[in-house]
Coordinates of C-alpha atoms and ligand atoms in Angstrom, one line a residue:
X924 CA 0.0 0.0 0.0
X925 CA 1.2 3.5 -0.6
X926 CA 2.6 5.6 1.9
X927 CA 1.5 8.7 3.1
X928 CA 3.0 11.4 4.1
X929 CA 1.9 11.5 7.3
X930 CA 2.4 8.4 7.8
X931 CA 5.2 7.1 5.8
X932 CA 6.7 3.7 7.6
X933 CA 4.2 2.1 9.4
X934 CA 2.0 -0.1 7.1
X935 CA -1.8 -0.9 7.3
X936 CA -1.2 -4.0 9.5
X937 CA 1.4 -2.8 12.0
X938 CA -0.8 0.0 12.5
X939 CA -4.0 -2.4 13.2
X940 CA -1.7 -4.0 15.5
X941 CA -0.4 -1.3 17.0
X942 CA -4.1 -0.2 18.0
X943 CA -5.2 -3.2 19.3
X944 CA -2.0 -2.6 21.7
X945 CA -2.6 0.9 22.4
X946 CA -5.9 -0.5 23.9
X947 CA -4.3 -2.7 26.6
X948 CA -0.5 -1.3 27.0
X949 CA -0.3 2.2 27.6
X950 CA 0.8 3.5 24.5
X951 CA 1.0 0.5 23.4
X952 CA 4.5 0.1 24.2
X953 CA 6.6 -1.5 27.3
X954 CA 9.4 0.8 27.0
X955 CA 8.3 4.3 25.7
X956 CA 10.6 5.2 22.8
X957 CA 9.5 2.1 21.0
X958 CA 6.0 4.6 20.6
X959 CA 8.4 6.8 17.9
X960 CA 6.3 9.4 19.2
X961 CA 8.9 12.3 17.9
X962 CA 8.2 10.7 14.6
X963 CA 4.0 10.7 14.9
X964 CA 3.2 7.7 16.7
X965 CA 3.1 4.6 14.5
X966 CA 6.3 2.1 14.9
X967 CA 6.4 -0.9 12.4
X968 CA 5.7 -3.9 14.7
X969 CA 8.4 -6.5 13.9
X970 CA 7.7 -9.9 13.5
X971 CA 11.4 -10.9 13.4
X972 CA 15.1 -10.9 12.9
X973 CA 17.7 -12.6 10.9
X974 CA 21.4 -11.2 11.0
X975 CA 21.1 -7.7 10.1
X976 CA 17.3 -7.8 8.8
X977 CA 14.1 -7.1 10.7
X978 CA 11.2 -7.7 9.0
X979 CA 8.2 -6.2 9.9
X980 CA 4.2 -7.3 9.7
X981 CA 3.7 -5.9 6.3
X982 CA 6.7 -7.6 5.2
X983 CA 8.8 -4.7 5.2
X984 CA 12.8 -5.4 5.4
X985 CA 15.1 -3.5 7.5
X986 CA 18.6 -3.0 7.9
X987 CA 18.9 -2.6 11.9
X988 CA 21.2 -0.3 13.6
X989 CA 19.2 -0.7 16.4
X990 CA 19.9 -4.6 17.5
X991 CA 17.9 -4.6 20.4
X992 CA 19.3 -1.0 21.5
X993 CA 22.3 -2.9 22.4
X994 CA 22.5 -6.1 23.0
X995 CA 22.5 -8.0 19.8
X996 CA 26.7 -7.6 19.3
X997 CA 26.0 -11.0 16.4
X998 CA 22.8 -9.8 15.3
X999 CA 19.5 -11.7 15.2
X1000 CA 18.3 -15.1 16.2
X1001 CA 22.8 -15.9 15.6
X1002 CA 22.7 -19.6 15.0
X1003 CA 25.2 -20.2 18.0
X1004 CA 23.1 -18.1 20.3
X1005 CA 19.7 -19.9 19.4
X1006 CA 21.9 -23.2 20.0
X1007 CA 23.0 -22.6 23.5
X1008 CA 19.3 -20.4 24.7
X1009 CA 17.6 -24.3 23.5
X1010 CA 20.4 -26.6 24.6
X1011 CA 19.6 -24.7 28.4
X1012 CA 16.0 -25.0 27.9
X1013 CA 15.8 -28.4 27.5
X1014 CA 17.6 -28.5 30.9
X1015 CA 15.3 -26.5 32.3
X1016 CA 14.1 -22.6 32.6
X1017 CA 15.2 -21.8 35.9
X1018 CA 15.9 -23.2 39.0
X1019 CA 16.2 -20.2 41.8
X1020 CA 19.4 -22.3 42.8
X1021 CA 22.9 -21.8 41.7
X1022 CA 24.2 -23.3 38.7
X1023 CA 27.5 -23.7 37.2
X1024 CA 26.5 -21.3 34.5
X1025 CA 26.7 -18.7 36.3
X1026 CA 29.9 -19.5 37.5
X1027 CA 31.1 -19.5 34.3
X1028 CA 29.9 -16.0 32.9
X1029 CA 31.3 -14.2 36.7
X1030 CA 34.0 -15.8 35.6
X1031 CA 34.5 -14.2 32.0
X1032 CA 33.6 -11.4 33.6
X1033 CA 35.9 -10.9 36.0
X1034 CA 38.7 -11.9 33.8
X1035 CA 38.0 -9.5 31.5
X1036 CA 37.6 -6.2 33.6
X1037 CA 40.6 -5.6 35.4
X1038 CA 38.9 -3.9 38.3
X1039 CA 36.2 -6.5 39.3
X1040 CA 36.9 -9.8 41.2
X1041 CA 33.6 -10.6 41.8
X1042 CA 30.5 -9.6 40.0
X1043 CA 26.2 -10.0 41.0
X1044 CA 24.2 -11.0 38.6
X1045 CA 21.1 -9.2 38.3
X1046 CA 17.8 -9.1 35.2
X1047 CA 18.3 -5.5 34.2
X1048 CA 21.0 -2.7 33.8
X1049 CA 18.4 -0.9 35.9
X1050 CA 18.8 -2.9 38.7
X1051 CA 22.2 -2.9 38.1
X1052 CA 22.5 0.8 38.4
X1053 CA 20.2 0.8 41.5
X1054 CA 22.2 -2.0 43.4
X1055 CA 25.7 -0.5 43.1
X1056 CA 24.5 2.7 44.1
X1057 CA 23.2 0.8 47.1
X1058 CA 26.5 -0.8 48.0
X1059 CA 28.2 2.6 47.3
X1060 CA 25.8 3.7 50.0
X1061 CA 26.5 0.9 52.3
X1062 CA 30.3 0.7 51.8
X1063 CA 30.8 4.7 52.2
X1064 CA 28.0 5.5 54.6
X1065 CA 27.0 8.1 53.0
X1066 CA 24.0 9.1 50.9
X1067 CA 24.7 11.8 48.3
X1068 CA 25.1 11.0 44.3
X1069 CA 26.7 12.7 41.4
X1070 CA 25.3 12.1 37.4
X1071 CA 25.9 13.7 34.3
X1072 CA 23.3 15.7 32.3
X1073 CA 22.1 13.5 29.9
X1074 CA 23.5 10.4 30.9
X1075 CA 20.7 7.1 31.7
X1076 CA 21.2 4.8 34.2
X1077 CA 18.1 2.8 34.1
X1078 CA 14.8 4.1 35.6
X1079 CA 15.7 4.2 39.4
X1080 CA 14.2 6.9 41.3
X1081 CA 17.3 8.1 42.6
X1082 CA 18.8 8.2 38.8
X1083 CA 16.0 10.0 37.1
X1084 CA 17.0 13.3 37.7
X1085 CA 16.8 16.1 35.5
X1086 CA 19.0 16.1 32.7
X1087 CA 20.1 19.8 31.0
X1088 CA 19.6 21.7 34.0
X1089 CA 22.7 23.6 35.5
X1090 CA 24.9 21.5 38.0
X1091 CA 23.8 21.4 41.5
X1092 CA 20.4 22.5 41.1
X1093 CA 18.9 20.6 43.9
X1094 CA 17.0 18.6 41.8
X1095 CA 13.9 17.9 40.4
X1096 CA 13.0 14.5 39.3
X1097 CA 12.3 13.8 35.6
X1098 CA 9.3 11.9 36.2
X1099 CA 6.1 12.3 38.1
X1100 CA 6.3 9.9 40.9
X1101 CA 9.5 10.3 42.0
X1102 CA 10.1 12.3 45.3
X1103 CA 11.4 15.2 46.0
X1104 CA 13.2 13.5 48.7
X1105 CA 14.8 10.7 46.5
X1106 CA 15.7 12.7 44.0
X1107 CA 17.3 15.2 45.9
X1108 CA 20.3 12.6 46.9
X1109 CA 21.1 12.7 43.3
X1110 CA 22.9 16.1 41.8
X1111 CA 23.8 16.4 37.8
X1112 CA 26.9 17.9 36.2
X1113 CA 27.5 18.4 32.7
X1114 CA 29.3 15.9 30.4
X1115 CA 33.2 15.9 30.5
X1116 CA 33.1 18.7 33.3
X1117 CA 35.2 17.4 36.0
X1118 CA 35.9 21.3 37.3
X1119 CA 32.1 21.0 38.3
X1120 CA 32.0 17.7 39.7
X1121 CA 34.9 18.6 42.6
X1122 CA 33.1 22.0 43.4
X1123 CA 29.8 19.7 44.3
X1124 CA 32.4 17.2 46.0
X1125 CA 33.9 20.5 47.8
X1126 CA 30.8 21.6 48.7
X1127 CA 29.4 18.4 50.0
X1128 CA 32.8 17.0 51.7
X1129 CA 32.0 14.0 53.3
X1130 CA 28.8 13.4 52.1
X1131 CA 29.1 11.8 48.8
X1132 CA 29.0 8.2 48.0
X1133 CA 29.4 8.0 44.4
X1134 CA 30.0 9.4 41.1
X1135 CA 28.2 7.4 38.9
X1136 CA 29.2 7.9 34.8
X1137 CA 28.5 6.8 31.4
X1138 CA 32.7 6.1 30.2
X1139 CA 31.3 6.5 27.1
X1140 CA 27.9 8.5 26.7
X1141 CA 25.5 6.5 24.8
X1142 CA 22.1 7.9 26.0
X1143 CA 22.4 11.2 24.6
X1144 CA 23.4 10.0 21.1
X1145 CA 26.9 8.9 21.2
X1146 CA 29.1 11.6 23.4
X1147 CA 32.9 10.7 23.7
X1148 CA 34.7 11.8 26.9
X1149 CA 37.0 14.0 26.4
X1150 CA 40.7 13.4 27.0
X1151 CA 41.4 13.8 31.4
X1152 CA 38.1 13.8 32.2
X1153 CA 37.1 10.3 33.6
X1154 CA 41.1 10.6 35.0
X1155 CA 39.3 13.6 36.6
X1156 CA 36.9 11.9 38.5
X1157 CA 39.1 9.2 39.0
X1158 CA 41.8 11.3 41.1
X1159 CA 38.9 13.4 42.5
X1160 CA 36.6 10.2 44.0
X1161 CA 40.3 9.0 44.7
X1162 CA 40.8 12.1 47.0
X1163 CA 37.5 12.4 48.2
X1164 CA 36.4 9.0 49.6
X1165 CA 33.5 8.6 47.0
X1166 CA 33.3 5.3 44.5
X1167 CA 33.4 6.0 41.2
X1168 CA 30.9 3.9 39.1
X1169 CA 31.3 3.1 35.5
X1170 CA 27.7 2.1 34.1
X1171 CA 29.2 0.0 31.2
X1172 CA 25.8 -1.5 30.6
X1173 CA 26.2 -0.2 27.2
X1174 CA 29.8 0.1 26.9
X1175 CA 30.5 -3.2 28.0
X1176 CA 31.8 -5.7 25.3
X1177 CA 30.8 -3.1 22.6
X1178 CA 33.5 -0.4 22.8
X1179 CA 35.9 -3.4 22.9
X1180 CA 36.6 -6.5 25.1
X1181 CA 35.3 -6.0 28.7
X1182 CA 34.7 -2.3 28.0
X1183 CA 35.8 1.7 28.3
X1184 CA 37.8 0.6 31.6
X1185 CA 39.6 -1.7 29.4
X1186 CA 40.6 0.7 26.5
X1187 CA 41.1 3.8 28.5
X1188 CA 42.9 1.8 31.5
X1189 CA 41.1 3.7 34.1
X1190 CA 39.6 1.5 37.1
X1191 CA 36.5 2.3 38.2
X1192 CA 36.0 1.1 41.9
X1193 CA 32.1 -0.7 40.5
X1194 CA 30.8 -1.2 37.3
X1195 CA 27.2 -2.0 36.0
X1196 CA 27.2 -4.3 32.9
X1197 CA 23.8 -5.4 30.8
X1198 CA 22.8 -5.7 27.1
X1199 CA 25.6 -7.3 25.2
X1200 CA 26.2 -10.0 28.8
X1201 CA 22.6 -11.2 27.9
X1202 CA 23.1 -11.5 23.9
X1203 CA 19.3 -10.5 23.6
X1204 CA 18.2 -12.1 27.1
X1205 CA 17.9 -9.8 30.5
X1206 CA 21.2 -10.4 32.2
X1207 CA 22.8 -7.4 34.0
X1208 CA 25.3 -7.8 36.6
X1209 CA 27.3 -5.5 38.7
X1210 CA 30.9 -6.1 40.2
X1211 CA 33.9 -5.0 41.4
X1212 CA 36.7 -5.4 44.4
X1213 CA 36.2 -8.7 46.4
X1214 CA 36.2 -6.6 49.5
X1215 CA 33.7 -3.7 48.5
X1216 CA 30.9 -6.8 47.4
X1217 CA 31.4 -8.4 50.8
X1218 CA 29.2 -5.8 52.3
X1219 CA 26.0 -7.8 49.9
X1220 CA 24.1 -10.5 51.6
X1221 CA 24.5 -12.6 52.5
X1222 CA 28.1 -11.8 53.3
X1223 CA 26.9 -8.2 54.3
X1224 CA 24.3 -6.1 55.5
X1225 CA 23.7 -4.9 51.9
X1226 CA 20.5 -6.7 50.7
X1227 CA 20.1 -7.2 47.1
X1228 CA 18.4 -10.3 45.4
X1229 CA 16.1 -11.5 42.5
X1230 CA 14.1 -14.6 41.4
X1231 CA 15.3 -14.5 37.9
X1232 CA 19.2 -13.5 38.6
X1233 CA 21.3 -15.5 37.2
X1234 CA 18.5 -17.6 34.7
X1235 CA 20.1 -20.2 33.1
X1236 CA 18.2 -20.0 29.8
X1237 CA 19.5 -16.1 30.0
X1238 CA 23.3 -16.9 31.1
X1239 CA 23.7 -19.3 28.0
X1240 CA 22.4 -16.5 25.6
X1241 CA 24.7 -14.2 27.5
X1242 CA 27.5 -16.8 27.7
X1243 CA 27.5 -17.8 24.0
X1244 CA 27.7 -13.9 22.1
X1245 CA 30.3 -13.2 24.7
X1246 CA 32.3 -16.2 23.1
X1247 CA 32.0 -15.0 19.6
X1248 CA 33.0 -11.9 20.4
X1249 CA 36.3 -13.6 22.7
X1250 CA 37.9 -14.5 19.0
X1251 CA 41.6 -12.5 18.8
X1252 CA 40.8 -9.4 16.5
X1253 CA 37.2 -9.5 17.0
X1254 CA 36.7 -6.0 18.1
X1255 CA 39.4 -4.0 16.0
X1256 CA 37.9 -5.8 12.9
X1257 CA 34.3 -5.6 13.8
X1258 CA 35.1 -1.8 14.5
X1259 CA 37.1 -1.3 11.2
X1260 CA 34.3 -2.2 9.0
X1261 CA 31.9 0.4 11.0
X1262 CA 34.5 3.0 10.3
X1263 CA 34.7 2.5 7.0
X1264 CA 30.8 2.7 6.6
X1265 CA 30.8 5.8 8.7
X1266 CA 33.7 7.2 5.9
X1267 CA 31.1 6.4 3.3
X1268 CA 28.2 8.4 5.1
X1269 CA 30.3 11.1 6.2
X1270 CA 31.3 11.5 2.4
X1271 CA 27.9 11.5 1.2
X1272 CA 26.6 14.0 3.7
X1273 CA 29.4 16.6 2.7
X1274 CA 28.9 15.8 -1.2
X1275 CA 25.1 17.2 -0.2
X1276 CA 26.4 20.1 2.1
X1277 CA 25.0 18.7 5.1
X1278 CA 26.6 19.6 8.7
X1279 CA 27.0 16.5 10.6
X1280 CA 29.0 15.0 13.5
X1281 CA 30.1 11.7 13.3
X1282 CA 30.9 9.5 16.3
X1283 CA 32.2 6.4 17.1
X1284 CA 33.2 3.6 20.1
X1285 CA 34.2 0.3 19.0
X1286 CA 31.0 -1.4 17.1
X1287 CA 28.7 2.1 18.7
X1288 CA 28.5 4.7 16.4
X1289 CA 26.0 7.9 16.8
X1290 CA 25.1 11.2 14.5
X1291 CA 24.2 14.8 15.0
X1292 CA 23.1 17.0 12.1
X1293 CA 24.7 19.9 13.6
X1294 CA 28.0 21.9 12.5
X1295 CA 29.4 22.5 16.8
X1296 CA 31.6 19.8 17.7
X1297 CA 28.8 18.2 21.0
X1298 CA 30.8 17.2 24.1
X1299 CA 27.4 17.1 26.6
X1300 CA 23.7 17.6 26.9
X1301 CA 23.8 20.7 26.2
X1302 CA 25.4 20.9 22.9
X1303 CA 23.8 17.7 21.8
X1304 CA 20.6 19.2 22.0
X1305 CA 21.5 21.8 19.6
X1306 CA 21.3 19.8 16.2
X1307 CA 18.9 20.5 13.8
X1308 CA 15.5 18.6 14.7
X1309 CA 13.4 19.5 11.4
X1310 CA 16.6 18.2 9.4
X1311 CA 16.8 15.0 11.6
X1312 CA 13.2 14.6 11.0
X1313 CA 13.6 14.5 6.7
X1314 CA 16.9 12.6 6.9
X1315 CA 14.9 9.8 9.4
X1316 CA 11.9 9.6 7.6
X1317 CA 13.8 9.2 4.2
X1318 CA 16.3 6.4 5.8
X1319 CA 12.9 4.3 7.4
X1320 CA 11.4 4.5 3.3
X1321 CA 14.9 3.5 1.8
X1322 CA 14.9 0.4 5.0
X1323 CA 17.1 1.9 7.2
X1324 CA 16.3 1.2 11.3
X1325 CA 17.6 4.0 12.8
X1326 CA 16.5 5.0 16.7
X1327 CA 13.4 7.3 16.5
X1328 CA 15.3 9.7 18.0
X1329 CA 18.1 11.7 17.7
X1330 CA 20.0 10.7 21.4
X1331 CA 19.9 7.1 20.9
X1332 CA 23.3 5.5 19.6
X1333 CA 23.6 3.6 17.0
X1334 CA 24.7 -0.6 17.1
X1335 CA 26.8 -2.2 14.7
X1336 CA 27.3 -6.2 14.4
X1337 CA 29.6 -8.9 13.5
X1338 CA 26.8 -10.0 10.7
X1339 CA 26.3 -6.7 9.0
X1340 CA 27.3 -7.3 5.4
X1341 CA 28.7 -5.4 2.3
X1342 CA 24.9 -5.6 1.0
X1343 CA 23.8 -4.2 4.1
X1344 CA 26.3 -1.4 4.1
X1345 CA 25.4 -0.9 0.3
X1346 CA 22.2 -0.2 1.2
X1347 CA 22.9 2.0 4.1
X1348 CA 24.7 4.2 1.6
X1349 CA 22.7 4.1 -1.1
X1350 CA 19.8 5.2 1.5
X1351 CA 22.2 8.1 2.9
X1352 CA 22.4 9.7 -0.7
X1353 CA 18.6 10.4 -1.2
X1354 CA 18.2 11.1 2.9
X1355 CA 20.9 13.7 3.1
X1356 CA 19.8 15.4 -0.4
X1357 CA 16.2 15.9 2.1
X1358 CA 18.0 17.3 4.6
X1359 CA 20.2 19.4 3.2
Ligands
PLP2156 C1 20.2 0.6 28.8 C2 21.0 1.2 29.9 C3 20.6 1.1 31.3 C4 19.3 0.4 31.7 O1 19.3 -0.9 31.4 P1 17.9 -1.7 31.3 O2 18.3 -3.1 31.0 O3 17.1 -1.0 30.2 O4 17.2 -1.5 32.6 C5 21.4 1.7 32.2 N1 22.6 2.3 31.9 C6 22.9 2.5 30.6 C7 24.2 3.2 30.3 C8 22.2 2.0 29.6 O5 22.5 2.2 28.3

């Protein structure tokens, strides 16, 4: 069927589907950017995923740089992956006991991040976030928190504080729901300002547990730190007593082998991991010195705990993309080929005279049609939304899956082909010439 304009992705059956989930799901979504509400409302409901491909319930093909907003390091339904989720089903789905499993993933884990020796596994990267602020709480005895603008650490009440406004505003919540007294433990400061985060460590001495940091900001489109910064709040936590946490949840196994703490060689004293640990499946864990997790139960007084932490249907999922991705050269190759599609779009879009700023972390990549270098929240928001809107719109018709929004990042995957990145670029020409 032809599309509209004002509806141009969405066909007639996802949008009878998507209606008949509006009416018992509120907005018919269970996470709400999957509404594309910034792009009028109607997502294509998938029906599934092969490699690089989604196809949706009118049969439409797309090229996903979305993979699951994360996880999906080999793409969809990887042959391996499937192997080892229905080798563990046929064991069973879950026992709420330990398992050897798990043993085996905490170990890859801790092998691979130099500054954890013992990790919790946990369903979500929100929890993950939630539970190492905990312990930071517990192991510090104090009660204060540090973000960054425009950085995401799950859906917490303590985390969802406002992003954009000035550092230290003592601090409304971002969502209705969340008190004023839980979200006042929690003060933002901009992106890659480390000068902002001692003043609030000055100001508060004593009182703050943690700084808790995207290494590499993907929540905000894709935001690079600049050089000294995480040293910054390394020496300054150092100095001050506080923990520094790396939320790696998307970082992890995507920027490179264990994650940002691996290719920048700066320790965090706990880390959050999620997405690519799971392959597709909720796994999250959190970890870090064997002496800072004694404080959890039930070594410690710090309680955290789940029914489904640690599933073993989840944990072979997790267990068999990490080995994929544990090949030597993996990463660097994986990585190379992203560059060079990212040279190809970067061409295209000067060849049509359109301002954009390229990014790039291992197999994350992100974009911002905007001509100022962005370096935090507030500069991100500063690209062109109207031209964002005719390049998107143009990439969805040529079968492009790019977020619906313009601070997502964008995946990349070991099973993205030369057709795939064809397309892509063939797609770029006819969306930058409607943007420019
Ligand atoms: C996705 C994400 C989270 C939240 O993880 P969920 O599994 O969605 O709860 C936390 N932190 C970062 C950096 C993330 O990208």
């Amino acid at each position: 069927m032809a599309r509209t304009r004002e509806d141009p992705i969405a066909g007639s059956k996802s949008r009878r589907a998507f209606a008949a989930a509006s009416r018992v799901i509120p907005g018919g979504v269970n996470s709400p950017v999957r509404a594309w509400k910034r792009l009028g409302g109607n997502p294509p409901m998938i029906a599934r995923g092969k490699g690089a491909v989604l196809t949706d319930l009118d049969g439409r093909r797309y090229v996903d740089y979305v993979l699951s907003w994360g996880p999906l390091l080999h793409g969809h339904a990887h042959p391996r992956v499937l192997r080892a989720v229905a080798d563990a089903a046929k064991r069973g789905l879950g026992f709420g006991a330990p398992t050897t499993a798990e043993t085996e993933l905490a170990e890859l884990l801790c092998a691979a991040l130099p500054s954890v020796q013992q990790v919790r596994l946990v369903s979500s990267g929100t929890e993950a976030c939630m539970s190492a602020l905990r312990l930071a709480r517990a192991a510090t005895g104090r009660e204060l928190a540090i973000k960054f603008d425009g950085c995401y650490h799950g859906h917490a009440d303590q985390v969802l504080v406002a992003a954009g406004s000035g550092c230290a505003t003592l601090n409304t919540p971002d969502s209705a729901g969340v008190p004023a007294s839980i979200s006042g433990l929690t003060m933002s400061c901009p992106y890659n300002d480390a000068a902002a985060v001692e003043r609030l460590l000055l100001k508060h001495r004593g009182q703050i547990a943690a700084v808790i940091v995207e290494p590499v900001a993907g929540n905000m489109g894709l935001v690079l730190p600049k050089p000294g910064f995480l040293e910054g709040l390394r020496q300054l936590c150092s100095a001050h007593g506080a923990l520094l946490i790396f939320d790696e949840v998307m970082t992890g196994f995507r920027v490179g082998w264990g994650g940002w703490q691996v290719v920048s060689g700066i320790r965090p004293d706990l880390t959050c991991l999620g997405k690519v640990i799971g392959g597709g499946l909720p796994v999250a864990a959190y970890g870090g010195a064997r002496d800072l997790m004694a404080h959890l139960a039930p070594l410690g007084a710090c309680y955290q705990a789940g029914t489904l932490s640690g599933n073993p249907v989840a944990v072979a999922a997790g267990l068999a993309t990490l080995k994929l991705a544990s090949r030597p050269g993996f990463y660097p190759r994986t990585a190379a080929r992203l560059t060079r599609m990212i040279d190809g779009l970067r061409a295209i879009a000067a060849r049509h005279g359109v301002a954009v700023q390229f990014s790039q972390a291992g197999t994350m990549w992100g974009y911002y049609l905007s001509a100022a270098p962005v370096t935090d929240w507030t500069t991100a928001q500063q690209q062109d939304d109207a031209r964002w809107r005719r390049f998107i719109t143009a990439m969805y018709r040529a079968g492009i899956y790019l977020a619906p929004s313009p601070y997502e990042a964008a995946f990349w995957s070991s099973v993205h082909t030369q057709r795939d990145v064809q397309q892509t670029l063939m797609a770029a020409e006819v969306a930058f010439a409607e943007a420019s």
